[in-house]
Short mmCIF file of C-alpha atoms and ligand atoms in Angstrom, two decimals:
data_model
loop_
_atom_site.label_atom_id
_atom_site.label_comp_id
_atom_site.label_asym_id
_atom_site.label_seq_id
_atom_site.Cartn_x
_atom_site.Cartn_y
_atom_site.Cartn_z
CA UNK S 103 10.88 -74.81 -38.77
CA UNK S 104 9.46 -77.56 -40.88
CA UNK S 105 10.80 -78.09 -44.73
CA UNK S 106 9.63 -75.39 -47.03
CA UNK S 107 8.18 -74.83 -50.30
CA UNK S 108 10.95 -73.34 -52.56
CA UNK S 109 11.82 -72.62 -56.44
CA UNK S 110 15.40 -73.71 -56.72
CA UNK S 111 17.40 -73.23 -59.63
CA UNK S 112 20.36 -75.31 -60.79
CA UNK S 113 22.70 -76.02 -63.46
CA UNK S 114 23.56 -79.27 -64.52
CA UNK S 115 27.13 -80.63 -65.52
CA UNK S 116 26.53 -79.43 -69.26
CA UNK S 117 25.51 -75.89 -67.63
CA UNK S 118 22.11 -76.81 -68.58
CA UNK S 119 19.58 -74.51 -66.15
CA UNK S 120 16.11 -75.58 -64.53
CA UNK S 121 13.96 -74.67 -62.36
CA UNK S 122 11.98 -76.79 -60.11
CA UNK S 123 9.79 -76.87 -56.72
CA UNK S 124 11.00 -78.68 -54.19
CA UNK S 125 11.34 -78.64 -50.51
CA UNK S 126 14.24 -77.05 -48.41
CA UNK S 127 15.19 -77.67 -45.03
CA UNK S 128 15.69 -74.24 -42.51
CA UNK S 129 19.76 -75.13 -42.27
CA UNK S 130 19.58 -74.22 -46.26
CA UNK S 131 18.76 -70.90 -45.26
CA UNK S 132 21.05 -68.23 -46.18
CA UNK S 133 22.91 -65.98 -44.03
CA UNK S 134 21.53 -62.82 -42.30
CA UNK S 135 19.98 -60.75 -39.97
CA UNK S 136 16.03 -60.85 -40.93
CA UNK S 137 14.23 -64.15 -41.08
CA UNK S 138 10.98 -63.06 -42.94
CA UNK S 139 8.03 -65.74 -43.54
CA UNK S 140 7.43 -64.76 -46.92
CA UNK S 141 4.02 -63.80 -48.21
CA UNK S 142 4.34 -62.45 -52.08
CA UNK S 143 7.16 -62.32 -54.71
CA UNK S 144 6.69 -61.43 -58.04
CA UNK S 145 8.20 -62.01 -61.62
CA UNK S 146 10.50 -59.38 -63.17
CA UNK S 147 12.11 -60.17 -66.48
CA UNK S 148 15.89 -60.65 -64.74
CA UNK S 149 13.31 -63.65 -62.91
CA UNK S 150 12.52 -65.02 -66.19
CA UNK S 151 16.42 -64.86 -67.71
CA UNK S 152 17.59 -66.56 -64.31
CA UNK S 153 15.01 -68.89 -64.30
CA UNK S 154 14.73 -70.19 -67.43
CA UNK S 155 18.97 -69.51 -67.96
CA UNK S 156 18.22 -67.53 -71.12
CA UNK S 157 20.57 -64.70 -69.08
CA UNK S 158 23.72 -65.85 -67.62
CA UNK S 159 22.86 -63.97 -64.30
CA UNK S 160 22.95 -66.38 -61.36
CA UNK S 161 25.81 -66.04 -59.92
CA UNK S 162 25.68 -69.45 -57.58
CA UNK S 163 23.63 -72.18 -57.89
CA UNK S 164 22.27 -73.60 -56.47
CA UNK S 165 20.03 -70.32 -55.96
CA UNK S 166 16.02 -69.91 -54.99
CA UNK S 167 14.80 -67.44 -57.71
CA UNK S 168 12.95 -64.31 -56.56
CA UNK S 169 14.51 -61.29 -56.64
CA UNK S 170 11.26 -59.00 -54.93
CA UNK S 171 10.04 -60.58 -51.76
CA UNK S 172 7.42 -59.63 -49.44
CA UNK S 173 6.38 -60.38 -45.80
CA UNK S 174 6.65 -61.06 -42.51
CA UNK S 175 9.69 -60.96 -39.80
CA UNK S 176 9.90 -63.86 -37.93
CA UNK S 177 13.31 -63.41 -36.20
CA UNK S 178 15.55 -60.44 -36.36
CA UNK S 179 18.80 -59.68 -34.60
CA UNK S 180 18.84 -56.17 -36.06
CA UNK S 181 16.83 -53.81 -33.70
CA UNK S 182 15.61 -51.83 -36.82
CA UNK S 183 13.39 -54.58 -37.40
CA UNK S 184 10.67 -56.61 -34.97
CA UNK S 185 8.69 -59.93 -34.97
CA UNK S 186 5.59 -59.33 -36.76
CA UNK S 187 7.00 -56.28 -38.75
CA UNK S 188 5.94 -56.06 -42.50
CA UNK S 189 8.83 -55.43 -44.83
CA UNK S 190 10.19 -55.98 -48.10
CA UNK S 191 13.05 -56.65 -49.91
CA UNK S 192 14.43 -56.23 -53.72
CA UNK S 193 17.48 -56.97 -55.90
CA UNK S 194 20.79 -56.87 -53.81
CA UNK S 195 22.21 -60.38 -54.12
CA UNK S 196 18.43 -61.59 -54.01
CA UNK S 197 17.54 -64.83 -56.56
CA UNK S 198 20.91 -64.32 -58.35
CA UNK S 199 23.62 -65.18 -55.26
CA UNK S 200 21.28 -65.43 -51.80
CA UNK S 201 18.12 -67.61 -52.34
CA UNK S 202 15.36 -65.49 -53.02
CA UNK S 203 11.71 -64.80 -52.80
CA UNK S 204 10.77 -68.06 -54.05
CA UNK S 205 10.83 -69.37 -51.02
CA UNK S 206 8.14 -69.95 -47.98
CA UNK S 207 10.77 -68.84 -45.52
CA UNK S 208 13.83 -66.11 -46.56
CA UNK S 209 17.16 -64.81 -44.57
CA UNK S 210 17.94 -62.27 -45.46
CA UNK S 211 20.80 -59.06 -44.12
CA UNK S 212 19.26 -56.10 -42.91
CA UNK S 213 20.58 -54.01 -45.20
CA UNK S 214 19.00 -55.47 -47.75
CA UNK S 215 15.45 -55.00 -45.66
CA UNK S 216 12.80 -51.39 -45.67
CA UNK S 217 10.26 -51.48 -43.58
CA UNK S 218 6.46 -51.58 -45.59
CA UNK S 219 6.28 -48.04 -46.61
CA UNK S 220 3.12 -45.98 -45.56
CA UNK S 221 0.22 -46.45 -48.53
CA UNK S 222 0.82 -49.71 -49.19
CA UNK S 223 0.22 -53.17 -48.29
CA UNK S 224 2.32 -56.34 -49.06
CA UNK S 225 0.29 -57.31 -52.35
CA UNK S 226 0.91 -53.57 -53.68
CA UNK S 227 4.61 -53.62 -52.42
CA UNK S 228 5.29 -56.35 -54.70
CA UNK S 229 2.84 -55.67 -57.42
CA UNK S 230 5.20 -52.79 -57.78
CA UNK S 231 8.56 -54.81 -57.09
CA UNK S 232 11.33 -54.02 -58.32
CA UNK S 233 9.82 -53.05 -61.66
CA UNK S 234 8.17 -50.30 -59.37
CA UNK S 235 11.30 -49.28 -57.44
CA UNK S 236 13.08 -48.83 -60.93
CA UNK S 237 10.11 -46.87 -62.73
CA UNK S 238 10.63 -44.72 -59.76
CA UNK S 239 14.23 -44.32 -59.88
CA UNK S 240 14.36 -43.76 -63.23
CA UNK S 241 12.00 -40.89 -62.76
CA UNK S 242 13.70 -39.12 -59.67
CA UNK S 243 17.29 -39.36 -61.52
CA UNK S 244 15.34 -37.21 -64.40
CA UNK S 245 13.95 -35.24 -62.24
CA UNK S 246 16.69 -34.28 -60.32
CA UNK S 247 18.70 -33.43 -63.64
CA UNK S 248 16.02 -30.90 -64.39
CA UNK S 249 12.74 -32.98 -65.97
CA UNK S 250 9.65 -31.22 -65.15
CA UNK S 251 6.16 -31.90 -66.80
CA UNK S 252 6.68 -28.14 -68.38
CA UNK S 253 9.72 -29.12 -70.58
CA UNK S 254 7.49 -31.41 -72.79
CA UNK S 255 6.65 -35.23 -73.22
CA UNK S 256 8.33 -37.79 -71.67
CA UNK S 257 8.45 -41.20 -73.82
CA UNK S 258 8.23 -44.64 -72.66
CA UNK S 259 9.53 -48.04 -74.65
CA UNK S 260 8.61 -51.22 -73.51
CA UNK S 261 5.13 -49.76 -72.67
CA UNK S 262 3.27 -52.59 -72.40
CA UNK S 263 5.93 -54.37 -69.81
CA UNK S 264 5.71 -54.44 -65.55
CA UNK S 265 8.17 -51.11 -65.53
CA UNK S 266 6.97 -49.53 -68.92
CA UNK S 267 3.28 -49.75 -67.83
CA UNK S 268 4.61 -48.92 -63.92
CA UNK S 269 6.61 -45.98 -65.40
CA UNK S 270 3.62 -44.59 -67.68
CA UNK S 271 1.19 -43.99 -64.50
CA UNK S 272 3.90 -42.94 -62.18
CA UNK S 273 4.28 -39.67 -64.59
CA UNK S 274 1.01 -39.07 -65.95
CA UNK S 275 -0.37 -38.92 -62.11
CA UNK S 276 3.08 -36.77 -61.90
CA UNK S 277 1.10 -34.70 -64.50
CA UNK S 278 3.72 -35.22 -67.76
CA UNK S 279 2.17 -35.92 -70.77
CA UNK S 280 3.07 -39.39 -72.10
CA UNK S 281 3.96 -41.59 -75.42
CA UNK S 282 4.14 -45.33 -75.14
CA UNK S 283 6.38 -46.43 -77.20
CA UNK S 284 4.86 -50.53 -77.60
CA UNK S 285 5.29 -53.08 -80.03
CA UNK S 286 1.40 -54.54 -79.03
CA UNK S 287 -1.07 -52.67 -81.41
CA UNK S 288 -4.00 -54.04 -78.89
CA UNK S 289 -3.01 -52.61 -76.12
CA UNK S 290 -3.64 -49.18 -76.88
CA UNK S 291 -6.68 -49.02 -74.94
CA UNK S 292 -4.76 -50.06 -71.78
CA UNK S 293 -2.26 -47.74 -72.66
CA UNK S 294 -3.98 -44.93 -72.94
CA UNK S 295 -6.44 -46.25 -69.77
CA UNK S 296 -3.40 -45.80 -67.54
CA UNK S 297 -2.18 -42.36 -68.76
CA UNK S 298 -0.62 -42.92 -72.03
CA UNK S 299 -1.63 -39.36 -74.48
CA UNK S 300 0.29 -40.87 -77.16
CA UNK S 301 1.22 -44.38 -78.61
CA UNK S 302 4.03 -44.85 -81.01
CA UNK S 303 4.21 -48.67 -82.74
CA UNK S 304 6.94 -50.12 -82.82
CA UNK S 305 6.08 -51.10 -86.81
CA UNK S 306 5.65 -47.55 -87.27
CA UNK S 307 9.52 -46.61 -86.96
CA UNK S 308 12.31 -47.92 -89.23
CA UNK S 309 15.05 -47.43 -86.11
CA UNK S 310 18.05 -48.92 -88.26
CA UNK S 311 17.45 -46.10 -90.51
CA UNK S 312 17.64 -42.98 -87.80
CA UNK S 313 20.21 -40.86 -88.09
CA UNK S 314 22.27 -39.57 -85.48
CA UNK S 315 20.07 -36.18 -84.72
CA UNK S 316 16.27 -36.46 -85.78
CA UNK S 317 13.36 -34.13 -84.87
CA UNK S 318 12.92 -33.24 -81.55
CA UNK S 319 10.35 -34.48 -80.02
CA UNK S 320 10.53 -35.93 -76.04
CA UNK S 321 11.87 -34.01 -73.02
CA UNK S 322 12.36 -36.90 -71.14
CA UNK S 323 12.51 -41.22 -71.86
CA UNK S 324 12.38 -44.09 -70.06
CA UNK S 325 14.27 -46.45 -72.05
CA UNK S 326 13.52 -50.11 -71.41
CA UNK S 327 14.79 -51.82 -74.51
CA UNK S 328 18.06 -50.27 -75.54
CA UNK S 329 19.39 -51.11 -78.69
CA UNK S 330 18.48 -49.06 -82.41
CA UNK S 331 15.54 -48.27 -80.30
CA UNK S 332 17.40 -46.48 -77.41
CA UNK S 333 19.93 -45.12 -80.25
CA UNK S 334 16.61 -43.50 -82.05
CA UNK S 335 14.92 -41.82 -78.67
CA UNK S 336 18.21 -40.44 -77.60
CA UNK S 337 18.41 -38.85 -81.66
CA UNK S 338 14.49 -37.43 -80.75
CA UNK S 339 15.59 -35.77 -77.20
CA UNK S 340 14.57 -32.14 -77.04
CA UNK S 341 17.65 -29.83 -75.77
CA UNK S 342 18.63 -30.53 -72.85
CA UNK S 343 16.50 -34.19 -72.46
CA UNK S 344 16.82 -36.20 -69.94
CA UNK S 345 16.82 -40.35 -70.63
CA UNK S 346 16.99 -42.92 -68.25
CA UNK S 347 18.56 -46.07 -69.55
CA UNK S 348 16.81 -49.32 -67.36
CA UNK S 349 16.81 -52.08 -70.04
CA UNK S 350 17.71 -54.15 -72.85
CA UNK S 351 14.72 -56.27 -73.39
CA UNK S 352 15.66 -55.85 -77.81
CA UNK S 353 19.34 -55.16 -77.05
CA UNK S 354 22.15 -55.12 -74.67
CA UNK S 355 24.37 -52.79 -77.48
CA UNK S 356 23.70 -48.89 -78.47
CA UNK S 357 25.29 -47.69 -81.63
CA UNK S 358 25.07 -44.22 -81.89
CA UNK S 359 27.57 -41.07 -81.78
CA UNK S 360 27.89 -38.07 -79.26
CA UNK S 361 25.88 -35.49 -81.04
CA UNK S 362 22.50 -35.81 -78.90
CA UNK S 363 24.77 -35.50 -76.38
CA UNK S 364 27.06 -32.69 -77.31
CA UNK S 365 24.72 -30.76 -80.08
CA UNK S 366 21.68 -30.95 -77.36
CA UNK S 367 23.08 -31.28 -74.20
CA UNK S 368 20.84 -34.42 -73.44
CA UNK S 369 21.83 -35.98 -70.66
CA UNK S 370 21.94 -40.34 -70.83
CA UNK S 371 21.16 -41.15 -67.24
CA UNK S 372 21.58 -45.02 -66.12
CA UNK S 373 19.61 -47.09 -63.60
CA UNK S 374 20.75 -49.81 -61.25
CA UNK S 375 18.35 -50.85 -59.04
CA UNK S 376 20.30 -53.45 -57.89
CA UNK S 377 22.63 -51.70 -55.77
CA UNK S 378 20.84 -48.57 -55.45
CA UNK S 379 21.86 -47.03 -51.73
CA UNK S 380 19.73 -47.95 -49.11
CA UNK S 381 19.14 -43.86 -48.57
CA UNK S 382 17.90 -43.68 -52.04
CA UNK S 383 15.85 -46.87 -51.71
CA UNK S 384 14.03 -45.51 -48.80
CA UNK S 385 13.50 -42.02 -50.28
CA UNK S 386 11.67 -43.62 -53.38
CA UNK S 387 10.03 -46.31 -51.60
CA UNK S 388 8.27 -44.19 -49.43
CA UNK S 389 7.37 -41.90 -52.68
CA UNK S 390 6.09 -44.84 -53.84
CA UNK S 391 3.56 -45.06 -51.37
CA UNK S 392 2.46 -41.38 -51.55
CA UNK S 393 2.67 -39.52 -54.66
CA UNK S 394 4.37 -42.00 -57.46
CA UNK S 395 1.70 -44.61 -56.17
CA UNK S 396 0.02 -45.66 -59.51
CA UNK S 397 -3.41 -45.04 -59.67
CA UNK S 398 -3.99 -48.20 -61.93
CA UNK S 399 -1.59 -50.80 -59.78
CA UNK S 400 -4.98 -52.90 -58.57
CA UNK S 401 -6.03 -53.11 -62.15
CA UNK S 402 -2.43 -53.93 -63.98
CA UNK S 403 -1.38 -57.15 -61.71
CA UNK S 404 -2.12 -60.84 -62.41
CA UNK S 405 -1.60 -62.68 -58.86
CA UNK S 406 -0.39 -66.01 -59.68
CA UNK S 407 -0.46 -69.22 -57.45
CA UNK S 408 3.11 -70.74 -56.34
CA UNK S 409 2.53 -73.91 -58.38
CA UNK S 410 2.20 -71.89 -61.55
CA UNK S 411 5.31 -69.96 -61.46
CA UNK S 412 7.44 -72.23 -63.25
CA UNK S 413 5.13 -71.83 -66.14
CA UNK S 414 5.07 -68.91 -65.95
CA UNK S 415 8.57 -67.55 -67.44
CA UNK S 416 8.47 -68.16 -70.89
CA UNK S 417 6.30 -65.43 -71.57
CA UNK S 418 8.68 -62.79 -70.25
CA UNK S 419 11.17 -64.25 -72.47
CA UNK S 420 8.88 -63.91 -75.33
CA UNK S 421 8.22 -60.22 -74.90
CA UNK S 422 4.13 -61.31 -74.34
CA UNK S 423 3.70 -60.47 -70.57
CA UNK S 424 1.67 -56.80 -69.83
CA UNK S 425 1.59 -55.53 -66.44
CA UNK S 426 2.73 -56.96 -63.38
CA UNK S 427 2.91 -60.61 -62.02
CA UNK S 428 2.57 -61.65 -58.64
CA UNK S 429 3.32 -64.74 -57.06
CA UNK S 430 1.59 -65.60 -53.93
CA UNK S 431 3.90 -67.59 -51.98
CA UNK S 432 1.71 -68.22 -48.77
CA UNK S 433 -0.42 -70.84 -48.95
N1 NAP Y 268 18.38 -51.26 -64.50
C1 NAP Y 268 17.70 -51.92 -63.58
O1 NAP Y 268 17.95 -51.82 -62.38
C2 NAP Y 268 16.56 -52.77 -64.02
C3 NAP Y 268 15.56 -53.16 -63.10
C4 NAP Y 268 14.44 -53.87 -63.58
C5 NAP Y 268 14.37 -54.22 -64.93
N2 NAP Y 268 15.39 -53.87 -65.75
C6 NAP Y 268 15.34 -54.20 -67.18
O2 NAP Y 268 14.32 -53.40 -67.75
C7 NAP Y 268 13.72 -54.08 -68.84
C8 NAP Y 268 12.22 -54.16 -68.63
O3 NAP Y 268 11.96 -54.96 -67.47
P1 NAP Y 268 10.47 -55.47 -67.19
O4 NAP Y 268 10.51 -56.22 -65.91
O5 NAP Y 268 9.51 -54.38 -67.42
O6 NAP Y 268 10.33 -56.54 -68.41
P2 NAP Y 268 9.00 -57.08 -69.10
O7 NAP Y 268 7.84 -56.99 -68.18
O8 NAP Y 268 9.39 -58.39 -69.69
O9 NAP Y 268 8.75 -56.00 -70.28
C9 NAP Y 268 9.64 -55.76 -71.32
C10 NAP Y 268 8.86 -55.09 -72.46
O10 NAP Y 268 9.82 -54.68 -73.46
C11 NAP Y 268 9.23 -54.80 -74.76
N3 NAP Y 268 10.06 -55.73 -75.54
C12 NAP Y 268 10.27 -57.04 -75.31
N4 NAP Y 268 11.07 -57.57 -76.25
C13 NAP Y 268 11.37 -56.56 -77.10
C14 NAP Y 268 12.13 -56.47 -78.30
N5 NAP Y 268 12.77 -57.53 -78.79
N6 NAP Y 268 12.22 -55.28 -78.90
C15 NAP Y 268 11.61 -54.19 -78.39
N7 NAP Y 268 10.84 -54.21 -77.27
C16 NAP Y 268 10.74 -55.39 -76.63
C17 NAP Y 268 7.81 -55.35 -74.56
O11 NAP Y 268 6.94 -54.23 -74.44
P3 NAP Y 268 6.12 -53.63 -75.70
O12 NAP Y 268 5.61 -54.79 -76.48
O13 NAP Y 268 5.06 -52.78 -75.10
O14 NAP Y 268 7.10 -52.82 -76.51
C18 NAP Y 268 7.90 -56.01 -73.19
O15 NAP Y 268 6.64 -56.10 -72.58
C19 NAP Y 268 14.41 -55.45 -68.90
O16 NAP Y 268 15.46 -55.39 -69.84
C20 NAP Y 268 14.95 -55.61 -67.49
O17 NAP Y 268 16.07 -56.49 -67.45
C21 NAP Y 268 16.47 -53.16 -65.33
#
């Protein structure tokens, strides 16, 4: 294998981080069963904080970025998986301790691997990414503690981002009625285009102010912001809510106090996609490709070039990025 085309991120002496393109040689592979040529990765915001060091996430550098990858086995010495196979792979050790999707060229362990689920192609697999896979998992861990599109509306913060937006079609297909929650007044139109019944500004709510218990109002949440914000949703649960907590784009803290908790019986449900089990990965990947396959995915995802990805992070940072991102890695 000749050198390949990688985004390799370091830290300098003063722990300084960048990112830059440069060329790796196939020894600087990682360990692992799967060799996969790579064909599309895609940008979540953990990408961005890694990439641009605004999160202290990477765990070793010198690290490809890239925690979604999609594409082709090469090699395999795991006889799940064939030359010529289509597969993906997400979070695990990916772009924060293993290089990444990044990366022309990726090895990878095969538990880290699922074959290309039924109903979608590689482009789709990583348009949903692990945005997608968390959207998802968010929704079956509500669902299995009792969410149904009969108990009322399910909101959604974060509305405008890759697993707001994901998140928003998944359950309006699923047939719950939604609010997106969004800080991006123009985007209601998009909102609403991909299933949104109801949006709630951001400018519109003084969060700080919330007390502990507020109206009722959702049956379910998908909270990707955390923070006053996740403190005010969880004060807004109907009895016997379900939320799922996936993210802290405003805010890695949550001030509240037990009452939603022990006055409504809502239930506060976390998400780790990271180290989800490989059963559970496979159950909602393969939902994923059947009946939690957004209707709008083709519409929501900007496919970027491999040159333009280190560009391309600020924007995540900033809280500006809708929909999905894409990275098409080969050539
Ligand atoms: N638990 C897990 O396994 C897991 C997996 C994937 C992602 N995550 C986390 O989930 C969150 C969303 O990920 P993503 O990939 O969808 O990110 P993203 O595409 O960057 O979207 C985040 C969205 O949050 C909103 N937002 C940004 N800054 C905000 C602020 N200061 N206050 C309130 N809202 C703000 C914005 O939407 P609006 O303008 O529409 O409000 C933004 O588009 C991140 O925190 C990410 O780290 C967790």
């Amino acid at each position: 294998m000749e050198a390949f085309k990688a985004l390799l991120i370091e830290q300098d002496d003063a722990r300084k981080v960048s990112a830059t393109l440069t060329r790796l040689a196939s020894a600087q592979l990682d360990a692992g069963e799967v060799l996969i040529k790579v064909h599309f990765s895609s940008i979540n915001y953990k990408d961005a904080l890694a990439a641009t060091g605004a999160g202290k996430i990477i765990r070793r550098f010198p690290c490809v970025g890239g925690i979604d990858l999609a594409g082709e086995v090469l090699e395999s010495a795991d006889a799940r998986f064939k030359a010529g196979d289509p597969v993906i792979a997400t979070s695990y050790d990916l772009g924060v301790a293993h290089h990444g999707g990044y990366a022309e060229y990726a090895r990878v362990p095969a538990e880290w691997v699922i074959a290309l689920p039924a109903g979608l192609d590689l482009l789709q697999a990583m348009a949903l990414g692990t945005a997608g896979l968390t959207a998802a998992l968010g929704i079956v861990r509500m669902e299995d503690n009792g969410l149904a599109p009969a108990n009322g509306p399910v909101v959604v913060t974060g509305a405008t981002g890759g697993v707001g937006a994901l998140a928003i079609d998944m359950l309006a297909q699923l047939g719950y009625e939604v609010a997106a929650l969004t800080g991006k007044a123009q985007e209601r139109d998009f909102l609403r285009h991909i299933g949104a019944g109801e949006i709630v500004l951001r400018s519109e709510i003084e969060f700080d102010k919330a007390r502990s218990l507020e109206s009722e109002r959702w049956a379910g949440a998908v909270d990707n912001v955390g923070g006053v914000i996740l403190a005010w949703v969880l004060a807004t649960m109907k009895r016997a809510g379900t939320v799922a907590s996936i993210g802290n784009a405003a805010d890695f803290k949550l001030a509240t106090t037990v009452f939603p908790l022990i006055l409504r019986g809502v239930s506060l449900l976390g998400v780790d996609s990271g180290y989800a089990s490989a059963a559970l990965r496979q159950r909602v990947w393969t939902r994923l490709g059947a009946d939690l396959k957004p209707r709008h995915l083709d519409e929501f995802v900007r496919v970027i070039g491999f040159d333009e990805l280190p560009g391309a992070f600020a924007a995540f940072i900033e809280g500006t990025v809708k929909g999905r991102t894409v990275v098409r890695i080969l050539g």
